PDB file of C-alpha atoms in Angstrom:
ATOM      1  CA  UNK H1037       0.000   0.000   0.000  1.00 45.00           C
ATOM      2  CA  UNK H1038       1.412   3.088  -1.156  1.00 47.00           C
ATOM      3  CA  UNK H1039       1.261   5.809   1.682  1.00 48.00           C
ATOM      4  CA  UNK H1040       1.233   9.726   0.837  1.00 45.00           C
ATOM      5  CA  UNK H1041       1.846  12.641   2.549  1.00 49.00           C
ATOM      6  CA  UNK H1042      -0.877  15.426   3.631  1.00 44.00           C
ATOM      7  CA  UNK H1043       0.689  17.698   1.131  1.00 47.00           C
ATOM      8  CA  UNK H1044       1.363  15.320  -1.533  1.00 52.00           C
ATOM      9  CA  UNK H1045      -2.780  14.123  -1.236  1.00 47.00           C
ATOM     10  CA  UNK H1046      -3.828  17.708  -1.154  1.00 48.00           C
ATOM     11  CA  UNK H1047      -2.123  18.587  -4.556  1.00 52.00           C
ATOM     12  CA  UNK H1048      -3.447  15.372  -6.112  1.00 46.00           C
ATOM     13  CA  UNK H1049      -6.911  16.038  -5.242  1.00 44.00           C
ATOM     14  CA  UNK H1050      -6.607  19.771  -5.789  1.00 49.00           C
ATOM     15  CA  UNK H1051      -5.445  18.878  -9.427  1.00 50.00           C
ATOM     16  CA  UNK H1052      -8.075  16.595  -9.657  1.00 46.00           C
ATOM     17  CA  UNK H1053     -10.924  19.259  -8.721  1.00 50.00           C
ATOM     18  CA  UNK H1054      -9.964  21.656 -10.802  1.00 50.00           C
ATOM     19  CA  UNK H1055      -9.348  19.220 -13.928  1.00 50.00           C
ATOM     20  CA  UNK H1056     -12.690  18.180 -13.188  1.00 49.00           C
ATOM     21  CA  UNK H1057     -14.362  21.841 -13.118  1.00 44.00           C
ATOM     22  CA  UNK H1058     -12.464  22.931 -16.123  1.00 46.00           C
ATOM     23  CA  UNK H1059     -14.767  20.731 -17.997  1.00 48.00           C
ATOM     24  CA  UNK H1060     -17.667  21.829 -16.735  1.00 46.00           C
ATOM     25  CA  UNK H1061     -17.737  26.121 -17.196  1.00 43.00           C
ATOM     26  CA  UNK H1062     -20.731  26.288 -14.997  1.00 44.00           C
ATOM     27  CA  UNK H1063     -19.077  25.177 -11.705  1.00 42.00           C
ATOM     28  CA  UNK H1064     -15.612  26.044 -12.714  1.00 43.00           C
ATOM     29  CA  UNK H1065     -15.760  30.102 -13.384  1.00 46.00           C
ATOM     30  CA  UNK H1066     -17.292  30.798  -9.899  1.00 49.00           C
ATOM     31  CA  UNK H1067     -14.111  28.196  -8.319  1.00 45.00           C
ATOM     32  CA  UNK H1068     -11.640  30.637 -10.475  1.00 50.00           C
ATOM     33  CA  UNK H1069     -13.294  33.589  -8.688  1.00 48.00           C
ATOM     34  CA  UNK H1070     -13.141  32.078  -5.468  1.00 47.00           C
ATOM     35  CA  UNK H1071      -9.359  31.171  -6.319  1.00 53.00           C
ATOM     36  CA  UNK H1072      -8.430  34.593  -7.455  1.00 56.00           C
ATOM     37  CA  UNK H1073     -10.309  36.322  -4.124  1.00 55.00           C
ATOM     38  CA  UNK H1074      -8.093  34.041  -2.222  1.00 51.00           C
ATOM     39  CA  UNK H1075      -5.141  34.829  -3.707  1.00 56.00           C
ATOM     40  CA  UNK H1076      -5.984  38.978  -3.626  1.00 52.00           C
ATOM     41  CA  UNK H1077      -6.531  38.224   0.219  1.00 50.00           C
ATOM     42  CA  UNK H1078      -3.178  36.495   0.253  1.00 51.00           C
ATOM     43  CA  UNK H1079      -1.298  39.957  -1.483  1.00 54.00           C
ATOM     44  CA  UNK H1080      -2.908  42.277   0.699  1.00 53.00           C
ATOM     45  CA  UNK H1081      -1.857  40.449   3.927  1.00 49.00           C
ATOM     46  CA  UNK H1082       1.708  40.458   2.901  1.00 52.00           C
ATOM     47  CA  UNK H1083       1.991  43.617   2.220  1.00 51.00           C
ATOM     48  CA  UNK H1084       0.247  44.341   5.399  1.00 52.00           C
ATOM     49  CA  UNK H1085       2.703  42.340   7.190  1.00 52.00           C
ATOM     50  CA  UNK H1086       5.125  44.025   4.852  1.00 52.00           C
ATOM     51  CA  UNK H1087       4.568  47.743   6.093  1.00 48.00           C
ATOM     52  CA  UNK H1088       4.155  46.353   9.638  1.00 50.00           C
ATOM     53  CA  UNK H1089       7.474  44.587   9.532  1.00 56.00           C
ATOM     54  CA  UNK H1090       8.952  47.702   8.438  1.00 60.00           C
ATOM     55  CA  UNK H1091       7.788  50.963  10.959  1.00 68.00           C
ATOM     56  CA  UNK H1092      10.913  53.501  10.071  1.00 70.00           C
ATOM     57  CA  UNK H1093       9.744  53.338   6.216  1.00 70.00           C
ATOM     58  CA  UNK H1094       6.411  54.027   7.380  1.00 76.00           C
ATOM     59  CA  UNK H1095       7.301  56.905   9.847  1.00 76.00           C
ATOM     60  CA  UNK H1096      10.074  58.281   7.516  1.00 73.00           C
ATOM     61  CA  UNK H1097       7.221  58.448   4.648  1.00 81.00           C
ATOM     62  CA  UNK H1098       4.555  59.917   7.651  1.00 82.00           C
ATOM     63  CA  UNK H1099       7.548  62.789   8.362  1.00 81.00           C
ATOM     64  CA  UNK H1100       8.229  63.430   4.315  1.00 82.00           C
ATOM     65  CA  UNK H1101       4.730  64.427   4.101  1.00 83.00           C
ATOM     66  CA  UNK H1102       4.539  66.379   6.927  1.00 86.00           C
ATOM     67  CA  UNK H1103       7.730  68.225   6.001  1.00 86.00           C
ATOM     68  CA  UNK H1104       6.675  68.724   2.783  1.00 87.00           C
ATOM     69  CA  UNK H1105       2.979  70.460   3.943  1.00 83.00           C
ATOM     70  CA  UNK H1106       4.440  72.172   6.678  1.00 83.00           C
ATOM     71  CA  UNK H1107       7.008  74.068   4.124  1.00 82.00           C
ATOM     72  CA  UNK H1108       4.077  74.365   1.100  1.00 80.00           C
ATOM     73  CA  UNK H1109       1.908  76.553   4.330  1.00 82.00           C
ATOM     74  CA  UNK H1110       5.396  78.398   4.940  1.00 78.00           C
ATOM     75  CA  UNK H1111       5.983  79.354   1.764  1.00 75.00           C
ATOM     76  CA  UNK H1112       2.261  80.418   0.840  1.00 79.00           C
ATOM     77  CA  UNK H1113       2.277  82.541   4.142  1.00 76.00           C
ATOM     78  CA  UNK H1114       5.228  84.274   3.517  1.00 75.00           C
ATOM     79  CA  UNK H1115       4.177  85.285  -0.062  1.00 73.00           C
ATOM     80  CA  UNK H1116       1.288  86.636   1.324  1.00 72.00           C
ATOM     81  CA  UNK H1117       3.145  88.697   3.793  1.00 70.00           C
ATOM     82  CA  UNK H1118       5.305  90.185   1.375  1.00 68.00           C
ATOM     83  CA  UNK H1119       2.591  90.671  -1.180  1.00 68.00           C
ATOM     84  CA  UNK H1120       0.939  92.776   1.653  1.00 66.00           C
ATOM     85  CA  UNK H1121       3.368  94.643   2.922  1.00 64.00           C
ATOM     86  CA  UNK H1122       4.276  95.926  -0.702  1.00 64.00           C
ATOM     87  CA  UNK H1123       0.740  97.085  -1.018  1.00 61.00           C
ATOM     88  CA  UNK H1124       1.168  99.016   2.230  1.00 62.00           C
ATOM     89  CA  UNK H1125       5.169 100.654   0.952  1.00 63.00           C
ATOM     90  CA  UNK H1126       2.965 101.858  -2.405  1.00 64.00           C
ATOM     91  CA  UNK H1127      -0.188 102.791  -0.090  1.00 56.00           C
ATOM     92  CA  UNK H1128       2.330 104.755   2.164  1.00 65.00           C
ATOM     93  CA  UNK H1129       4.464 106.204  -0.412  1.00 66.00           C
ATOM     94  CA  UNK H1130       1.400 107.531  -2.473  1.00 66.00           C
ATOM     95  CA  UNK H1131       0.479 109.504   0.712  1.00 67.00           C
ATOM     96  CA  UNK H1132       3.656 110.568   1.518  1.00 68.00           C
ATOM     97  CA  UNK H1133       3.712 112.416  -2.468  1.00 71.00           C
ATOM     98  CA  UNK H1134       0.184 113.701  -1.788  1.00 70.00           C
ATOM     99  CA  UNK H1135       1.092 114.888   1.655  1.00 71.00           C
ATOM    100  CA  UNK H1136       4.453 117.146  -0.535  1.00 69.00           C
ATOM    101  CA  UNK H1137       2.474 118.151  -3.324  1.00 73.00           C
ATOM    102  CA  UNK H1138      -0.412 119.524  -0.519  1.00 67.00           C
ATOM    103  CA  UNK H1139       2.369 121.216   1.743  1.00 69.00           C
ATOM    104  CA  UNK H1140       4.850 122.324  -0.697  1.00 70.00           C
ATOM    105  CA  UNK H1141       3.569 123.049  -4.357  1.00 75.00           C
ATOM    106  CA  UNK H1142      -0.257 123.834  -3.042  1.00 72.00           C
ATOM    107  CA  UNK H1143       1.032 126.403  -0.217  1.00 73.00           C
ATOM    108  CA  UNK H1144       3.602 128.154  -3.202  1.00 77.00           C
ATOM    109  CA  UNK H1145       1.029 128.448  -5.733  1.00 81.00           C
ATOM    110  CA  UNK H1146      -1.028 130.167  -3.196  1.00 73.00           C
ATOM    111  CA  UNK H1147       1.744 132.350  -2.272  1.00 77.00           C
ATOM    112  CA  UNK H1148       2.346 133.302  -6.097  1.00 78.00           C
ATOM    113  CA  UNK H1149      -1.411 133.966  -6.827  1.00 81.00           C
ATOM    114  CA  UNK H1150      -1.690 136.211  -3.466  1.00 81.00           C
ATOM    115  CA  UNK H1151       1.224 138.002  -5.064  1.00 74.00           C
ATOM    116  CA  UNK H1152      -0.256 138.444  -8.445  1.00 79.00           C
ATOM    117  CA  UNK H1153      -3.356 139.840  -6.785  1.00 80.00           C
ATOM    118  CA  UNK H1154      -2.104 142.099  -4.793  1.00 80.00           C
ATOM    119  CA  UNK H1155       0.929 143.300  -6.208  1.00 82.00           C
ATOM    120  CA  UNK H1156       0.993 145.958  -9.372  1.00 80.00           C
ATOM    121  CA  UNK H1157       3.246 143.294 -12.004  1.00 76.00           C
ATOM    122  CA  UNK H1158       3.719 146.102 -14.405  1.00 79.00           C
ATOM    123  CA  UNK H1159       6.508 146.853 -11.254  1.00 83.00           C
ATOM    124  CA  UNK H1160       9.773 145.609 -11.995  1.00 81.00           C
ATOM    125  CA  UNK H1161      10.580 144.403  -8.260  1.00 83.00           C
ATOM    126  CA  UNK H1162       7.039 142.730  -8.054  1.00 79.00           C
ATOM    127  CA  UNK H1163       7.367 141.333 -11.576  1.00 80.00           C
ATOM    128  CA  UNK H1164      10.820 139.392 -10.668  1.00 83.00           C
ATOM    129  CA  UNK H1165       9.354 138.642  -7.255  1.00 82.00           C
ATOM    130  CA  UNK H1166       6.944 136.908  -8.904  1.00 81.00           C
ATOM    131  CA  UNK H1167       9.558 134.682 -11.309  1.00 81.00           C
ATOM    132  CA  UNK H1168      11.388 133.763  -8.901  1.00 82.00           C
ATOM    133  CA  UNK H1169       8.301 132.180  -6.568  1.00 80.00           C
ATOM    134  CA  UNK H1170       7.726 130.562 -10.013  1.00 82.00           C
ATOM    135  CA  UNK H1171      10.356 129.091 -10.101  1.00 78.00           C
ATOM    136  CA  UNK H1172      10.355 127.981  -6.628  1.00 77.00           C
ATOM    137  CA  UNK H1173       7.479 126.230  -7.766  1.00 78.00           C
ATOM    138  CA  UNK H1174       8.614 124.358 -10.780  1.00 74.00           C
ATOM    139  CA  UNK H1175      12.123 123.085  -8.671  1.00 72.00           C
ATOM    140  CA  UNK H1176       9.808 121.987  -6.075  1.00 72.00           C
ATOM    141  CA  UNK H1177       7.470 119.988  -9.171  1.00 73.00           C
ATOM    142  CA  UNK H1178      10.666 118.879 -10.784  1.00 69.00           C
ATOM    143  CA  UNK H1179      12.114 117.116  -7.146  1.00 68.00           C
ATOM    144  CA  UNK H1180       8.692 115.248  -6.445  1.00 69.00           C
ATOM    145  CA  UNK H1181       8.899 114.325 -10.148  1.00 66.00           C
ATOM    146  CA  UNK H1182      11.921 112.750 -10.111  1.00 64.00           C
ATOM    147  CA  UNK H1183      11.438 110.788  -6.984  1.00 64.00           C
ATOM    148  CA  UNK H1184       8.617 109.036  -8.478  1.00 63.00           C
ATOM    149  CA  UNK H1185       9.775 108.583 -12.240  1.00 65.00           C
ATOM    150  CA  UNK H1186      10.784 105.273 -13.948  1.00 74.00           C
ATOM    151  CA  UNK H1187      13.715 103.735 -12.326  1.00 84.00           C
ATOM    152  CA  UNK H1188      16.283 102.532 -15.066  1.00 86.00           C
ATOM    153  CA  UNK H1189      17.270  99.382 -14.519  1.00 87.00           C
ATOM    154  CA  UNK H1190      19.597  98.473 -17.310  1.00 90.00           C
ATOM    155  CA  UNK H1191      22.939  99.642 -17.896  1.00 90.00           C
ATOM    156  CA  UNK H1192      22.026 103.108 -17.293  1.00 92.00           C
ATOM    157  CA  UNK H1193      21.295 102.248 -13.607  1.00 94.00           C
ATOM    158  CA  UNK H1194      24.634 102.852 -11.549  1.00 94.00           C
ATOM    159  CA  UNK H1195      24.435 106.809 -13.125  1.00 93.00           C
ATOM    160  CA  UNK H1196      20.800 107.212 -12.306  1.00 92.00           C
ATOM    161  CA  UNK H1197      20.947 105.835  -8.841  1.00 94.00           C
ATOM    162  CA  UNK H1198      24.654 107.888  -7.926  1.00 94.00           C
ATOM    163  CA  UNK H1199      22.767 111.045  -9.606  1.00 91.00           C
ATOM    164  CA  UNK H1200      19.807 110.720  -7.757  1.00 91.00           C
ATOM    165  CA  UNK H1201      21.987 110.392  -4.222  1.00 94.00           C
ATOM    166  CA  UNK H1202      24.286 113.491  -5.570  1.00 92.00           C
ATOM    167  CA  UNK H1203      20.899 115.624  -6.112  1.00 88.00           C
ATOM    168  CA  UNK H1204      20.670 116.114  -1.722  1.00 90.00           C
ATOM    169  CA  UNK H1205      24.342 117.735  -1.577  1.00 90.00           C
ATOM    170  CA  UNK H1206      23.545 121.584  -1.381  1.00 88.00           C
ATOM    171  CA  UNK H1207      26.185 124.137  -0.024  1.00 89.00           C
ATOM    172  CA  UNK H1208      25.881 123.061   3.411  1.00 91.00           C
ATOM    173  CA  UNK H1209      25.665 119.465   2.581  1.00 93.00           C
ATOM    174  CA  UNK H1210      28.469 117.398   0.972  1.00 95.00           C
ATOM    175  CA  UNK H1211      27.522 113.943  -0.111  1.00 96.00           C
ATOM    176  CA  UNK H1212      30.257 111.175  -0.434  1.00 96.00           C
ATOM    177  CA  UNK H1213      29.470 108.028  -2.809  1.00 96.00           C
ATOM    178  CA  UNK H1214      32.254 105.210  -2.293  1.00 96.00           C
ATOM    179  CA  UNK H1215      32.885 102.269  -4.209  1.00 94.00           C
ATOM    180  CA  UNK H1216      29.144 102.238  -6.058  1.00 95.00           C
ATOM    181  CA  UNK H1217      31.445 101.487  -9.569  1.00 93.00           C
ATOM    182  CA  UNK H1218      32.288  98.247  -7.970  1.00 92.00           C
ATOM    183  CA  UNK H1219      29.121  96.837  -7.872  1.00 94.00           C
ATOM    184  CA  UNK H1220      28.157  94.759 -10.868  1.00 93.00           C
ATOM    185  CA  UNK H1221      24.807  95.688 -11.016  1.00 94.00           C
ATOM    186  CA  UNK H1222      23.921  94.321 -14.776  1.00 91.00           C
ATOM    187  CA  UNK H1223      23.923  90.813 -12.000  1.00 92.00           C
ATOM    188  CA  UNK H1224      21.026  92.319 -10.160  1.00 93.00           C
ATOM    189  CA  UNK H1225      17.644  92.006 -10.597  1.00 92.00           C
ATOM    190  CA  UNK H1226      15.218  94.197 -11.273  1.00 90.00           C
ATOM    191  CA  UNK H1227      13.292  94.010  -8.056  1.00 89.00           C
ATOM    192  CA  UNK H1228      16.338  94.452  -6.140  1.00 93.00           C
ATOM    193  CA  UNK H1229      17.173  97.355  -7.817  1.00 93.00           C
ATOM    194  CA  UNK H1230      13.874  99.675  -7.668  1.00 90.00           C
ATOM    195  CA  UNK H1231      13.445  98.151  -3.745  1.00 91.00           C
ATOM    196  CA  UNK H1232      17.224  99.684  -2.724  1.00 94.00           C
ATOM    197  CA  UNK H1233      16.951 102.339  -5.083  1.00 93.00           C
ATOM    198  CA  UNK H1234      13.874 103.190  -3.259  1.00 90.00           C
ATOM    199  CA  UNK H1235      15.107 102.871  -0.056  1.00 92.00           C
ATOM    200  CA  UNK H1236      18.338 105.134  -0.056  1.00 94.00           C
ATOM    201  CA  UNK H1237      15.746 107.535  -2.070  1.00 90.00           C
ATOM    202  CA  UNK H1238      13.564 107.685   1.266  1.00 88.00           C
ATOM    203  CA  UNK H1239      16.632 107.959   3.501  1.00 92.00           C
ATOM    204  CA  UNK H1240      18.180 110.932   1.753  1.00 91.00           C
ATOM    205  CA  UNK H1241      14.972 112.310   1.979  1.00 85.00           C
ATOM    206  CA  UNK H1242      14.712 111.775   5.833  1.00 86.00           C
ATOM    207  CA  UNK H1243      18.138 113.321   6.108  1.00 89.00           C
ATOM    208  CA  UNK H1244      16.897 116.657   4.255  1.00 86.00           C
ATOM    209  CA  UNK H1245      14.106 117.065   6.188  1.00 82.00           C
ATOM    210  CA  UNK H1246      14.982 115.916   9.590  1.00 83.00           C
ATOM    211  CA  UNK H1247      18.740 115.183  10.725  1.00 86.00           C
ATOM    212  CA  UNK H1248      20.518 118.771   9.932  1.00 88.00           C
ATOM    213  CA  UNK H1249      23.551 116.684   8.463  1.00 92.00           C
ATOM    214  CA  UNK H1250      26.600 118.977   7.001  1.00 94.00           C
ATOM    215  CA  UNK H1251      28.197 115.312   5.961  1.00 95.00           C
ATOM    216  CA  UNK H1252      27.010 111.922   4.618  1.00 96.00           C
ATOM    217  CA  UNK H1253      28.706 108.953   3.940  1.00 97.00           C
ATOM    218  CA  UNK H1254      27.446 106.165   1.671  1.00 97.00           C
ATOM    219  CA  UNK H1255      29.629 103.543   0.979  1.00 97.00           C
ATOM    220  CA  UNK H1256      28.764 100.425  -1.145  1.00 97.00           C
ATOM    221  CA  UNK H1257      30.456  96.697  -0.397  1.00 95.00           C
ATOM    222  CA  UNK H1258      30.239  93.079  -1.662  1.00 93.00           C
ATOM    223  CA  UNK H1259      30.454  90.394   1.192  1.00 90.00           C
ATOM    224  CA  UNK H1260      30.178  86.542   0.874  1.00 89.00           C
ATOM    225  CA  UNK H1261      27.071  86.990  -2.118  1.00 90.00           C
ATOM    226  CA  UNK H1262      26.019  89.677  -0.292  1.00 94.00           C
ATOM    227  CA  UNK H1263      25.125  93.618  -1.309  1.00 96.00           C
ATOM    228  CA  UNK H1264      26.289  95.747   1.996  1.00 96.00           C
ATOM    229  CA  UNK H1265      25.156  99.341   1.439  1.00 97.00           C
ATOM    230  CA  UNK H1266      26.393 101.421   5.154  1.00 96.00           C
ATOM    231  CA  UNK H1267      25.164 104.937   5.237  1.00 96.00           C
ATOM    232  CA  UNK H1268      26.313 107.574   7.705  1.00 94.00           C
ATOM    233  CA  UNK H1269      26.067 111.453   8.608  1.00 94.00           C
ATOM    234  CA  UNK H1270      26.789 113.805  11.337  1.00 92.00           C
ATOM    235  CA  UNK H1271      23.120 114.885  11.884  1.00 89.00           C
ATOM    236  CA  UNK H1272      21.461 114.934  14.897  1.00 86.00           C
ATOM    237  CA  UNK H1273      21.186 110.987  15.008  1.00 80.00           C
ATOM    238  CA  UNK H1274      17.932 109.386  16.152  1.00 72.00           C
ATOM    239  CA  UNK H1275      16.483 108.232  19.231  1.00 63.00           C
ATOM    240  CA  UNK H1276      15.845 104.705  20.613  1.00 57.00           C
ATOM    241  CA  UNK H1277      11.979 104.231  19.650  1.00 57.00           C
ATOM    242  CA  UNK H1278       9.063 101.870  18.200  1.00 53.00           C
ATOM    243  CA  UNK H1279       9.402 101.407  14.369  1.00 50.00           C
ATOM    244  CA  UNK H1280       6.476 103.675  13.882  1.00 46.00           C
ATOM    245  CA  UNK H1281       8.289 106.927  14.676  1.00 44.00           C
ATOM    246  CA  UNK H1282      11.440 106.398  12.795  1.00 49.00           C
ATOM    247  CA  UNK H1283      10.921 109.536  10.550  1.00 51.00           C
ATOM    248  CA  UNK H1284       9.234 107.499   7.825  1.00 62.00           C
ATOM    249  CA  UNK H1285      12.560 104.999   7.815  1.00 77.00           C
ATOM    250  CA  UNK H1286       9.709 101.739   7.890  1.00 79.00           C
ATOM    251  CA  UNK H1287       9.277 102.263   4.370  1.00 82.00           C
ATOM    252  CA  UNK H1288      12.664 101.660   4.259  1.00 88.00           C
ATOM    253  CA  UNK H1289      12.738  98.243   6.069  1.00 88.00           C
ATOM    254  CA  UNK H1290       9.258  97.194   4.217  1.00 86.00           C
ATOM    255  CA  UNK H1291      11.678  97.651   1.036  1.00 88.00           C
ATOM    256  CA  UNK H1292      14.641  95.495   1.917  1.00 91.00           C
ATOM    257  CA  UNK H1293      12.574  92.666   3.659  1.00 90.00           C
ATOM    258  CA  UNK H1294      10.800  92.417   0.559  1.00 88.00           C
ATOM    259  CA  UNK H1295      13.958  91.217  -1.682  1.00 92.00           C
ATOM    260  CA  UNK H1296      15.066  89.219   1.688  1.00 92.00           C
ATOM    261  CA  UNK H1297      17.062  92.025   2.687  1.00 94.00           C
ATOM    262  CA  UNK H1298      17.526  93.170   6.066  1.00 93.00           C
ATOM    263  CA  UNK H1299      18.066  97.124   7.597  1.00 93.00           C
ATOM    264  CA  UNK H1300      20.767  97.567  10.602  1.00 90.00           C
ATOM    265  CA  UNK H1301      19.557 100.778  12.363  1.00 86.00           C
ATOM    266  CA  UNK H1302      22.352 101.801  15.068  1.00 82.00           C
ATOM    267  CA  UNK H1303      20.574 104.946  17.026  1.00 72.00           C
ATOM    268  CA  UNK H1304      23.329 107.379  18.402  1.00 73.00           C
ATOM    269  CA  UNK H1305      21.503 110.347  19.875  1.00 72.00           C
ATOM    270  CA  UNK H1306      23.502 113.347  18.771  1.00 74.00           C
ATOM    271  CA  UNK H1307      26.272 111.158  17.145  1.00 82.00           C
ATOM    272  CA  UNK H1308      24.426 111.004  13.513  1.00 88.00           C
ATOM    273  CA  UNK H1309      22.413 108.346  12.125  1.00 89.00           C
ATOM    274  CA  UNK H1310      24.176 105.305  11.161  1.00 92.00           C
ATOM    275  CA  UNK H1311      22.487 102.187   9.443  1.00 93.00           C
ATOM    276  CA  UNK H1312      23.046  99.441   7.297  1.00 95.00           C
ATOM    277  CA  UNK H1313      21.518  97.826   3.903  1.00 96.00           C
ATOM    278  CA  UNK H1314      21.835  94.321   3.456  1.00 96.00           C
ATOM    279  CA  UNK H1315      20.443  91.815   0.328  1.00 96.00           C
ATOM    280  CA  UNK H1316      21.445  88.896  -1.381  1.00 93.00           C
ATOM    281  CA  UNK H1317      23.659  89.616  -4.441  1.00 87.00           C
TER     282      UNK H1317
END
């Protein structure tokens, strides 16, 4: 009597069955189902076991796509927080130029038509009086122009921007511009170069108005793939105090954050103000 094993019996009569059901469609598609279901079962479980066998693939997969979220919400906040504080630089600026042409062109073309009126013109000393607050007016127009013109930023750039820092030196002001012609700025962008062109525009105009400088100092470096613009005078300096009294200097940091720049301020009370510009090449 020839004796088989459990395994060796199960694979004759499982090659039995299905030689059997193969002839007969009707009972043999629903075993093939049943057989494939099985099998589908068998898959699943391994990989299963698979994933469970492995936990630092899973968790390293769990961290990837936490990572990856975490930085997509990072980056979409941070363009929205630039995006915003641009539209508050332009919001501020535009009031800033109203605020000029209100106080400075409105008041002289007052003065000039109270002149006209009641003044005889057919006088020679009231006639040239009255060219000369004229032309007080058009200088003043012709400034506020230029601060708000077109900002060329090709190769004519380096002779705008060292013109438009040379226009603030008056007899009792002497301007100094160092190194500016070392600076390749045909490398920097376009954005860069309004945002800092911008920004030394608004602190020139801050030292006019407000720090009763005889002497400024702007001197222009390139550190590490960095742009290092230092700018000092011998005004009357300015005092330790929130951001929102910095004689309209936030525009100036709203400018430079927005091109990932940063501005230094170093307050010196009577020393002069002293500050520092610094962006990514």
């Amino acid at each position: 009597m020839i004796m088989l094993s459990f395994e060796t019996t199960r694979e004759v009569v499982l090659h039995l069955t299905t030689n059997h059901l193969k002839g007969n469609f009707t009972l043999w598609y629903p075993y093939a189902l049943f057989q494939n279901s099985i099998t589908e079962k068998q898959t699943g479980f391994a990989a299963k076991d698979s994933v469970f066998e492995h936990p630092e693939a899973t968790l390293f997969i769990i961290c990837t796509v936490i990572i990856i979220a975490t930085l997509f919400v990072a980056h979409m906040l941070v363009k929205k927080k630039l995006k915003k504080q641009k539209i508050l630089t332009n919001y501020e600026t535009e009031i800033r130029i109203a605020k000029r042409v209100h106080d400075e062109i409105a008041n002289e073309i007052y003065n000039v038509m109270c002149h006209a009126s009641s003044n005889d013109l057919g006088e020679v000393n009231n006639k040239e009086r009255l060219l000369i607050n004229l032309e007080t007016v058009y200088n003043k127009s012709r400034n506020i122009s230029r601060e708000i013109n077109n900002i060329d930023t090709g190769r004519g750039y380096k002779s705008q921007l060292k013109l438009m820092l040379s226009e603030y030196q008056a007899a009792d002001v002497n301007i100094i511009i160092k190194d500016v012609d070392k600076i390749d700025w045909n490398k920097i962008s376009e954005t860069k170069k309004i945002a800092v062109y911008r920004a030394l525009q608004e602190i020139m105009v801050n030292m006019k108005k407000h720090s009763n400088a005889t002497l400024v100092v702007i001197n222009f470096k390139l550190k590490r793939g960095k742009i290092c613009i230092s700018y000092s005078d011998n005004g009357i300096g300015m005092q330790i105090s929130p951001i929102t009294s910095k004689n309209g200097l936030l525009n100036v940091e709203n400018r430079m954050v927005s091109i990932n720049g940063k501005v230094i301020f170093e307050p010196k009370p009577g020393k002069g103000l002293h500050l520092t510009l610094t962006y990514p090449a």
